[in-house]
């Protein structure tokens, strides 16, 4: 028996189904969840989320913060915002990356560098 996983954002439910492994970026580092995992609640950082399903299929998403809860073989991901990787528009991600690079060079602020980091992750996940 695998894990029952639900990924939701305020806008919609992005995924509900079975997975063998959940890999997420927590605020303290990467975490992996397998069936039989101890109960836990972690804060999520901006980053990729991977759900490996039976048969080897992967569902990948970009999560913009939130929480991941494990209880019995159920994983609930309540994201502040999230998007499925397959739905990220490649050209939009490239434009955002170029703009973030420009801002980081011009401003050099911590905020501009953080925006560049987020844009780079999104563009890489989109396939840029």
PDB file of C-alpha atoms in Angstrom:
ATOM      1  CA  UNK A   1       0.000   0.000   0.000  1.00  0.00           C
ATOM      2  CA  UNK A   2       1.350   3.423  -0.943  1.00  0.00           C
ATOM      3  CA  UNK A   3       0.601   6.883   0.306  1.00  0.00           C
ATOM      4  CA  UNK A   4      -2.600   8.789  -0.351  1.00  0.00           C
ATOM      5  CA  UNK A   5      -1.481  12.288  -1.345  1.00  0.00           C
ATOM      6  CA  UNK A   6      -3.440  15.485  -1.759  1.00  0.00           C
ATOM      7  CA  UNK A   7      -1.856  18.708  -3.072  1.00  0.00           C
ATOM      8  CA  UNK A   8      -4.041  21.785  -2.777  1.00  0.00           C
ATOM      9  CA  UNK A   9      -3.582  25.515  -3.142  1.00  0.00           C
ATOM     10  CA  UNK A  10      -6.110  28.251  -2.397  1.00  0.00           C
ATOM     11  CA  UNK A  11      -7.096  28.196  -6.083  1.00  0.00           C
ATOM     12  CA  UNK A  12      -7.588  24.469  -6.660  1.00  0.00           C
ATOM     13  CA  UNK A  13      -6.728  20.869  -5.970  1.00  0.00           C
ATOM     14  CA  UNK A  14      -3.713  20.038  -8.128  1.00  0.00           C
ATOM     15  CA  UNK A  15      -3.419  16.349  -7.269  1.00  0.00           C
ATOM     16  CA  UNK A  16      -5.204  13.659  -5.299  1.00  0.00           C
ATOM     17  CA  UNK A  17      -4.086  10.082  -5.625  1.00  0.00           C
ATOM     18  CA  UNK A  18      -1.614   7.402  -4.709  1.00  0.00           C
ATOM     19  CA  UNK A  19       2.152   7.848  -4.571  1.00  0.00           C
ATOM     20  CA  UNK A  20       5.011   5.646  -3.445  1.00  0.00           C
ATOM     21  CA  UNK A  21       7.300   8.549  -2.522  1.00  0.00           C
ATOM     22  CA  UNK A  22       6.854  12.265  -1.837  1.00  0.00           C
ATOM     23  CA  UNK A  23       9.900  14.537  -2.071  1.00  0.00           C
ATOM     24  CA  UNK A  24       9.573  18.175  -1.014  1.00  0.00           C
ATOM     25  CA  UNK A  25      11.740  21.110  -0.027  1.00  0.00           C
ATOM     26  CA  UNK A  26      11.056  22.042   3.563  1.00  0.00           C
ATOM     27  CA  UNK A  27      12.215  25.232   5.226  1.00  0.00           C
ATOM     28  CA  UNK A  28      14.981  23.180   6.888  1.00  0.00           C
ATOM     29  CA  UNK A  29      15.963  21.148   3.801  1.00  0.00           C
ATOM     30  CA  UNK A  30      14.678  18.397   1.554  1.00  0.00           C
ATOM     31  CA  UNK A  31      12.385  15.722   2.959  1.00  0.00           C
ATOM     32  CA  UNK A  32      11.272  12.389   1.571  1.00  0.00           C
ATOM     33  CA  UNK A  33       8.168  10.534   2.710  1.00  0.00           C
ATOM     34  CA  UNK A  34       7.613   6.792   2.241  1.00  0.00           C
ATOM     35  CA  UNK A  35       4.729   4.599   3.423  1.00  0.00           C
ATOM     36  CA  UNK A  36       4.928   4.076   7.187  1.00  0.00           C
ATOM     37  CA  UNK A  37       6.563   7.474   7.798  1.00  0.00           C
ATOM     38  CA  UNK A  38       6.175   8.925  11.282  1.00  0.00           C
ATOM     39  CA  UNK A  39       3.594  11.693  11.644  1.00  0.00           C
ATOM     40  CA  UNK A  40       5.009  15.143  11.008  1.00  0.00           C
ATOM     41  CA  UNK A  41       4.156  18.680  10.007  1.00  0.00           C
ATOM     42  CA  UNK A  42       6.726  20.786   8.168  1.00  0.00           C
ATOM     43  CA  UNK A  43       6.824  24.242   6.683  1.00  0.00           C
ATOM     44  CA  UNK A  44       7.516  24.207   2.941  1.00  0.00           C
ATOM     45  CA  UNK A  45       9.986  26.459   1.171  1.00  0.00           C
ATOM     46  CA  UNK A  46       9.737  27.666  -2.414  1.00  0.00           C
ATOM     47  CA  UNK A  47      10.806  24.730  -4.535  1.00  0.00           C
ATOM     48  CA  UNK A  48      10.041  21.544  -6.407  1.00  0.00           C
ATOM     49  CA  UNK A  49       7.716  18.801  -5.207  1.00  0.00           C
ATOM     50  CA  UNK A  50       7.891  15.303  -6.686  1.00  0.00           C
ATOM     51  CA  UNK A  51       5.259  12.596  -6.301  1.00  0.00           C
ATOM     52  CA  UNK A  52       6.421   9.199  -7.565  1.00  0.00           C
ATOM     53  CA  UNK A  53       3.452   7.048  -8.407  1.00  0.00           C
ATOM     54  CA  UNK A  54       3.184   3.286  -8.813  1.00  0.00           C
ATOM     55  CA  UNK A  55       4.528   2.288 -12.207  1.00  0.00           C
ATOM     56  CA  UNK A  56       7.216   4.980 -12.172  1.00  0.00           C
ATOM     57  CA  UNK A  57       5.135   7.968 -13.284  1.00  0.00           C
ATOM     58  CA  UNK A  58       6.092  11.255 -11.625  1.00  0.00           C
ATOM     59  CA  UNK A  59       3.905  14.245 -10.888  1.00  0.00           C
ATOM     60  CA  UNK A  60       6.026  17.348 -10.433  1.00  0.00           C
ATOM     61  CA  UNK A  61       4.981  20.712  -9.092  1.00  0.00           C
ATOM     62  CA  UNK A  62       6.477  24.009  -8.001  1.00  0.00           C
ATOM     63  CA  UNK A  63       5.315  24.875  -4.504  1.00  0.00           C
ATOM     64  CA  UNK A  64       5.433  28.446  -3.182  1.00  0.00           C
ATOM     65  CA  UNK A  65       5.475  27.768   0.577  1.00  0.00           C
ATOM     66  CA  UNK A  66       2.825  26.205   2.764  1.00  0.00           C
ATOM     67  CA  UNK A  67       2.753  23.040   4.879  1.00  0.00           C
ATOM     68  CA  UNK A  68       3.173  19.303   4.419  1.00  0.00           C
ATOM     69  CA  UNK A  69       1.445  17.015   6.908  1.00  0.00           C
ATOM     70  CA  UNK A  70       1.992  13.266   7.251  1.00  0.00           C
ATOM     71  CA  UNK A  71      -0.527  11.252   9.245  1.00  0.00           C
ATOM     72  CA  UNK A  72      -0.862   7.485   8.848  1.00  0.00           C
ATOM     73  CA  UNK A  73      -0.204   6.809   5.160  1.00  0.00           C
ATOM     74  CA  UNK A  74      -1.750  10.125   4.127  1.00  0.00           C
ATOM     75  CA  UNK A  75       0.164  13.193   2.998  1.00  0.00           C
ATOM     76  CA  UNK A  76      -1.599  16.523   2.734  1.00  0.00           C
ATOM     77  CA  UNK A  77       0.234  19.402   1.087  1.00  0.00           C
ATOM     78  CA  UNK A  78      -1.404  22.763   1.702  1.00  0.00           C
ATOM     79  CA  UNK A  79       0.510  25.155  -0.544  1.00  0.00           C
ATOM     80  CA  UNK A  80       0.354  28.937  -0.352  1.00  0.00           C
ATOM     81  CA  UNK A  81       0.519  28.703  -4.149  1.00  0.00           C
ATOM     82  CA  UNK A  82       1.496  25.877  -6.500  1.00  0.00           C
ATOM     83  CA  UNK A  83       1.633  24.997 -10.161  1.00  0.00           C
ATOM     84  CA  UNK A  84       2.133  21.719 -11.940  1.00  0.00           C
ATOM     85  CA  UNK A  85       5.440  21.764 -13.823  1.00  0.00           C
ATOM     86  CA  UNK A  86       3.711  20.705 -17.050  1.00  0.00           C
ATOM     87  CA  UNK A  87       1.537  23.833 -16.805  1.00  0.00           C
ATOM     88  CA  UNK A  88       4.397  26.341 -16.441  1.00  0.00           C
ATOM     89  CA  UNK A  89       4.598  28.324 -19.710  1.00  0.00           C
ATOM     90  CA  UNK A  90       8.199  28.004 -20.897  1.00  0.00           C
ATOM     91  CA  UNK A  91       8.396  31.381 -22.642  1.00  0.00           C
ATOM     92  CA  UNK A  92       6.867  33.143 -19.639  1.00  0.00           C
ATOM     93  CA  UNK A  93       9.409  31.484 -17.331  1.00  0.00           C
ATOM     94  CA  UNK A  94      12.252  32.569 -19.651  1.00  0.00           C
ATOM     95  CA  UNK A  95      10.983  36.181 -19.719  1.00  0.00           C
ATOM     96  CA  UNK A  96      10.675  36.232 -15.923  1.00  0.00           C
ATOM     97  CA  UNK A  97      14.218  34.873 -15.596  1.00  0.00           C
ATOM     98  CA  UNK A  98      15.638  37.507 -17.952  1.00  0.00           C
ATOM     99  CA  UNK A  99      13.845  40.283 -16.055  1.00  0.00           C
ATOM    100  CA  UNK A 100      15.020  38.908 -12.695  1.00  0.00           C
ATOM    101  CA  UNK A 101      18.619  38.731 -13.980  1.00  0.00           C
ATOM    102  CA  UNK A 102      18.403  42.345 -15.149  1.00  0.00           C
ATOM    103  CA  UNK A 103      17.013  43.509 -11.794  1.00  0.00           C
ATOM    104  CA  UNK A 104      19.617  41.571  -9.812  1.00  0.00           C
ATOM    105  CA  UNK A 105      22.440  43.169 -11.844  1.00  0.00           C
ATOM    106  CA  UNK A 106      20.998  46.677 -11.616  1.00  0.00           C
ATOM    107  CA  UNK A 107      19.815  46.641  -8.008  1.00  0.00           C
ATOM    108  CA  UNK A 108      21.928  43.986  -6.346  1.00  0.00           C
ATOM    109  CA  UNK A 109      19.498  43.933  -3.419  1.00  0.00           C
ATOM    110  CA  UNK A 110      18.714  40.826  -1.385  1.00  0.00           C
ATOM    111  CA  UNK A 111      15.142  41.014  -2.665  1.00  0.00           C
ATOM    112  CA  UNK A 112      16.291  41.090  -6.306  1.00  0.00           C
ATOM    113  CA  UNK A 113      18.658  38.154  -5.715  1.00  0.00           C
ATOM    114  CA  UNK A 114      15.839  36.156  -4.072  1.00  0.00           C
ATOM    115  CA  UNK A 115      13.569  36.893  -7.034  1.00  0.00           C
ATOM    116  CA  UNK A 116      16.343  35.722  -9.372  1.00  0.00           C
ATOM    117  CA  UNK A 117      16.683  32.489  -7.392  1.00  0.00           C
ATOM    118  CA  UNK A 118      12.919  31.833  -7.626  1.00  0.00           C
ATOM    119  CA  UNK A 119      12.849  32.654 -11.360  1.00  0.00           C
ATOM    120  CA  UNK A 120      15.795  30.334 -11.989  1.00  0.00           C
ATOM    121  CA  UNK A 121      14.073  27.425 -10.223  1.00  0.00           C
ATOM    122  CA  UNK A 122      10.828  28.018 -12.143  1.00  0.00           C
ATOM    123  CA  UNK A 123      12.622  28.280 -15.484  1.00  0.00           C
ATOM    124  CA  UNK A 124      14.628  25.113 -14.870  1.00  0.00           C
ATOM    125  CA  UNK A 125      11.516  23.173 -13.926  1.00  0.00           C
ATOM    126  CA  UNK A 126       9.755  24.477 -17.055  1.00  0.00           C
ATOM    127  CA  UNK A 127      12.611  23.145 -19.151  1.00  0.00           C
ATOM    128  CA  UNK A 128      14.593  26.308 -19.912  1.00  0.00           C
TER     129      UNK A 128
END
